[in-house]
Amino acid sequence: LGKSEYYKLESYLANLLSHIYKWDNQPNLRTKSWNITIANSIFNTKKVLKENQGLKYAETFYNIFSSAWEESRHIISNDMDIDIKSVPKECPYSFANIIKKAYDIAPDRIDESDIFFLNNLF
């Protein structure tokens, strides 16, 4: 398994997590581009996982998910212009919760088969 695929998945997840967090915490700033970014992040997450079986091991995936949250804390802090200490150190979302929220936000942009695939990784 190449490190580049690991980091690619981490980046897609960090982008997804940061946008979901901002969506939840800045409802007055929601834009169509956030909706599109969330949908694209779901698609790209599924694509990387489908093409790289080694990333689908629960322990590997959750290590990446944890690292992605760490990265997303910095994105959130910068994008929301807030102290990083005010962003939770532990991810406030489970992966299943993120998938559901993403689909609820952009049902017209996310293919149900992508949601099915992501909900049945493990």
PDB file of C-alpha atoms in Angstrom:
ATOM      1  CA  LEU A   1       0.000   0.000   0.000  1.00  0.00           C
ATOM      2  CA  GLY A   2       1.485   3.319  -1.050  1.00  0.00           C
ATOM      3  CA  LYS A   3       1.710   6.232   1.347  1.00  0.00           C
ATOM      4  CA  SER A   4       0.247   8.489  -1.333  1.00  0.00           C
ATOM      5  CA  GLU A   5      -3.084   6.605  -1.191  1.00  0.00           C
ATOM      6  CA  TYR A   6      -3.075   6.814   2.610  1.00  0.00           C
ATOM      7  CA  TYR A   7      -2.514  10.574   2.472  1.00  0.00           C
ATOM      8  CA  LYS A   8      -5.058  11.009  -0.325  1.00  0.00           C
ATOM      9  CA  LEU A   9      -7.750   9.340   1.788  1.00  0.00           C
ATOM     10  CA  GLU A  10      -6.699  11.370   4.818  1.00  0.00           C
ATOM     11  CA  SER A  11      -7.033  14.578   2.785  1.00  0.00           C
ATOM     12  CA  TYR A  12     -10.509  13.681   1.471  1.00  0.00           C
ATOM     13  CA  LEU A  13     -11.672  12.805   4.977  1.00  0.00           C
ATOM     14  CA  ALA A  14     -10.178  16.003   6.476  1.00  0.00           C
ATOM     15  CA  ASN A  15     -11.988  18.037   3.846  1.00  0.00           C
ATOM     16  CA  LEU A  16     -15.243  16.188   4.525  1.00  0.00           C
ATOM     17  CA  LEU A  17     -14.930  16.497   8.304  1.00  0.00           C
ATOM     18  CA  SER A  18     -14.080  20.191   8.221  1.00  0.00           C
ATOM     19  CA  HIS A  19     -16.984  21.012   5.921  1.00  0.00           C
ATOM     20  CA  ILE A  20     -19.474  18.997   7.993  1.00  0.00           C
ATOM     21  CA  TYR A  21     -18.226  20.734  11.155  1.00  0.00           C
ATOM     22  CA  LYS A  22     -18.547  24.158   9.537  1.00  0.00           C
ATOM     23  CA  TRP A  23     -21.993  23.203   8.168  1.00  0.00           C
ATOM     24  CA  ASP A  24     -23.130  22.344  11.707  1.00  0.00           C
ATOM     25  CA  ASN A  25     -21.535  25.363  13.369  1.00  0.00           C
ATOM     26  CA  GLN A  26     -22.010  28.128  10.798  1.00  0.00           C
ATOM     27  CA  PRO A  27     -25.517  27.628   9.394  1.00  0.00           C
ATOM     28  CA  ASN A  28     -25.746  31.249   8.297  1.00  0.00           C
ATOM     29  CA  LEU A  29     -22.663  30.821   6.077  1.00  0.00           C
ATOM     30  CA  ARG A  30     -23.710  27.656   4.243  1.00  0.00           C
ATOM     31  CA  THR A  31     -23.091  27.830   0.533  1.00  0.00           C
ATOM     32  CA  LYS A  32     -23.674  25.697  -2.519  1.00  0.00           C
ATOM     33  CA  SER A  33     -19.898  25.187  -2.752  1.00  0.00           C
ATOM     34  CA  TRP A  34     -19.897  23.531   0.691  1.00  0.00           C
ATOM     35  CA  ASN A  35     -22.672  21.230  -0.495  1.00  0.00           C
ATOM     36  CA  ILE A  36     -20.632  20.341  -3.594  1.00  0.00           C
ATOM     37  CA  THR A  37     -17.411  19.860  -1.598  1.00  0.00           C
ATOM     38  CA  ILE A  38     -19.172  17.482   0.786  1.00  0.00           C
ATOM     39  CA  ALA A  39     -20.572  15.458  -2.127  1.00  0.00           C
ATOM     40  CA  ASN A  40     -17.205  15.348  -3.897  1.00  0.00           C
ATOM     41  CA  SER A  41     -15.472  14.271  -0.690  1.00  0.00           C
ATOM     42  CA  ILE A  42     -17.907  11.360  -0.297  1.00  0.00           C
ATOM     43  CA  PHE A  43     -17.338  10.266  -3.893  1.00  0.00           C
ATOM     44  CA  ASN A  44     -13.536  10.531  -3.641  1.00  0.00           C
ATOM     45  CA  THR A  45     -13.438   8.749  -0.273  1.00  0.00           C
ATOM     46  CA  LYS A  46     -15.414   5.868  -1.764  1.00  0.00           C
ATOM     47  CA  LYS A  47     -13.230   5.807  -4.857  1.00  0.00           C
ATOM     48  CA  VAL A  48      -9.945   5.589  -2.915  1.00  0.00           C
ATOM     49  CA  LEU A  49     -11.321   2.914  -0.597  1.00  0.00           C
ATOM     50  CA  LYS A  50     -12.699   0.869  -3.487  1.00  0.00           C
ATOM     51  CA  GLU A  51      -9.357   0.975  -5.324  1.00  0.00           C
ATOM     52  CA  ASN A  52      -7.189   0.238  -2.261  1.00  0.00           C
ATOM     53  CA  GLN A  53      -8.296  -2.808  -0.321  1.00  0.00           C
ATOM     54  CA  GLY A  54      -5.596  -2.275   2.328  1.00  0.00           C
ATOM     55  CA  LEU A  55      -7.252   0.942   3.465  1.00  0.00           C
ATOM     56  CA  LYS A  56     -10.464  -0.931   4.289  1.00  0.00           C
ATOM     57  CA  TYR A  57      -9.028  -2.699   7.329  1.00  0.00           C
ATOM     58  CA  ALA A  58     -10.838  -1.205  10.305  1.00  0.00           C
ATOM     59  CA  GLU A  59      -7.675  -0.393  12.272  1.00  0.00           C
ATOM     60  CA  THR A  60      -5.975   1.251   9.274  1.00  0.00           C
ATOM     61  CA  PHE A  61      -9.081   3.193   8.334  1.00  0.00           C
ATOM     62  CA  TYR A  62      -9.699   4.501  11.847  1.00  0.00           C
ATOM     63  CA  ASN A  63      -6.063   5.582  12.154  1.00  0.00           C
ATOM     64  CA  ILE A  64      -6.537   7.591   8.962  1.00  0.00           C
ATOM     65  CA  PHE A  65      -9.872   8.943  10.211  1.00  0.00           C
ATOM     66  CA  SER A  66      -8.216  10.086  13.439  1.00  0.00           C
ATOM     67  CA  SER A  67      -5.368  11.770  11.542  1.00  0.00           C
ATOM     68  CA  ALA A  68      -7.902  13.404   9.248  1.00  0.00           C
ATOM     69  CA  TRP A  69      -9.668  14.941  12.237  1.00  0.00           C
ATOM     70  CA  GLU A  70      -6.360  16.309  13.497  1.00  0.00           C
ATOM     71  CA  GLU A  71      -5.791  17.926  10.097  1.00  0.00           C
ATOM     72  CA  SER A  72      -9.376  19.184   9.903  1.00  0.00           C
ATOM     73  CA  ARG A  73      -9.000  20.954  13.271  1.00  0.00           C
ATOM     74  CA  HIS A  74      -6.421  23.220  11.640  1.00  0.00           C
ATOM     75  CA  ILE A  75      -8.637  23.780   8.607  1.00  0.00           C
ATOM     76  CA  ILE A  76     -11.603  24.594  10.859  1.00  0.00           C
ATOM     77  CA  SER A  77      -9.565  26.959  13.012  1.00  0.00           C
ATOM     78  CA  ASN A  78      -8.304  28.847   9.969  1.00  0.00           C
ATOM     79  CA  ASP A  79     -11.555  28.869   7.990  1.00  0.00           C
ATOM     80  CA  MET A  80     -13.716  29.882  10.953  1.00  0.00           C
ATOM     81  CA  ASP A  81     -11.043  32.229  12.315  1.00  0.00           C
ATOM     82  CA  ILE A  82     -11.229  30.695  15.782  1.00  0.00           C
ATOM     83  CA  ASP A  83      -8.680  29.502  18.326  1.00  0.00           C
ATOM     84  CA  ILE A  84      -7.776  25.883  17.612  1.00  0.00           C
ATOM     85  CA  LYS A  85      -8.311  25.142  21.307  1.00  0.00           C
ATOM     86  CA  SER A  86     -12.033  25.732  20.766  1.00  0.00           C
ATOM     87  CA  VAL A  87     -12.178  22.905  18.199  1.00  0.00           C
ATOM     88  CA  PRO A  88     -12.634  19.549  19.949  1.00  0.00           C
ATOM     89  CA  LYS A  89      -9.498  17.396  20.101  1.00  0.00           C
ATOM     90  CA  GLU A  90     -11.599  14.287  19.671  1.00  0.00           C
ATOM     91  CA  CYS A  91     -13.720  14.031  16.565  1.00  0.00           C
ATOM     92  CA  PRO A  92     -17.348  14.741  17.504  1.00  0.00           C
ATOM     93  CA  TYR A  93     -18.566  12.474  14.700  1.00  0.00           C
ATOM     94  CA  SER A  94     -18.450   8.781  13.989  1.00  0.00           C
ATOM     95  CA  PHE A  95     -17.781   7.750  10.402  1.00  0.00           C
ATOM     96  CA  ALA A  96     -21.356   6.454  10.126  1.00  0.00           C
ATOM     97  CA  ASN A  97     -22.632   9.808  11.398  1.00  0.00           C
ATOM     98  CA  ILE A  98     -20.552  11.683   8.794  1.00  0.00           C
ATOM     99  CA  ILE A  99     -21.930   9.527   5.982  1.00  0.00           C
ATOM    100  CA  LYS A 100     -25.517  10.144   7.108  1.00  0.00           C
ATOM    101  CA  LYS A 101     -24.976  13.896   7.518  1.00  0.00           C
ATOM    102  CA  ALA A 102     -23.336  14.154   4.106  1.00  0.00           C
ATOM    103  CA  TYR A 103     -26.249  12.393   2.434  1.00  0.00           C
ATOM    104  CA  ASP A 104     -28.761  14.535   4.330  1.00  0.00           C
ATOM    105  CA  ILE A 105     -26.939  17.678   3.145  1.00  0.00           C
ATOM    106  CA  ALA A 106     -26.534  16.690  -0.503  1.00  0.00           C
ATOM    107  CA  PRO A 107     -28.955  13.870  -1.420  1.00  0.00           C
ATOM    108  CA  ASP A 108     -29.233  15.158  -4.968  1.00  0.00           C
ATOM    109  CA  ARG A 109     -25.430  15.075  -5.435  1.00  0.00           C
ATOM    110  CA  ILE A 110     -24.480  11.814  -3.713  1.00  0.00           C
ATOM    111  CA  ASP A 111     -25.183   8.461  -5.315  1.00  0.00           C
ATOM    112  CA  GLU A 112     -26.949   6.055  -2.956  1.00  0.00           C
ATOM    113  CA  SER A 113     -24.577   3.275  -4.043  1.00  0.00           C
ATOM    114  CA  ASP A 114     -21.659   5.329  -2.647  1.00  0.00           C
ATOM    115  CA  ILE A 115     -23.459   5.605   0.701  1.00  0.00           C
ATOM    116  CA  PHE A 116     -24.197   1.880   0.672  1.00  0.00           C
ATOM    117  CA  PHE A 117     -20.538   1.073  -0.049  1.00  0.00           C
ATOM    118  CA  LEU A 118     -19.262   3.366   2.732  1.00  0.00           C
ATOM    119  CA  ASN A 119     -21.794   2.097   5.256  1.00  0.00           C
ATOM    120  CA  ASN A 120     -20.698  -1.487   4.597  1.00  0.00           C
ATOM    121  CA  LEU A 121     -16.910  -1.189   4.747  1.00  0.00           C
ATOM    122  CA  PHE A 122     -16.447  -3.366   7.809  1.00  0.00           C
TER     123      PHE A 122
END
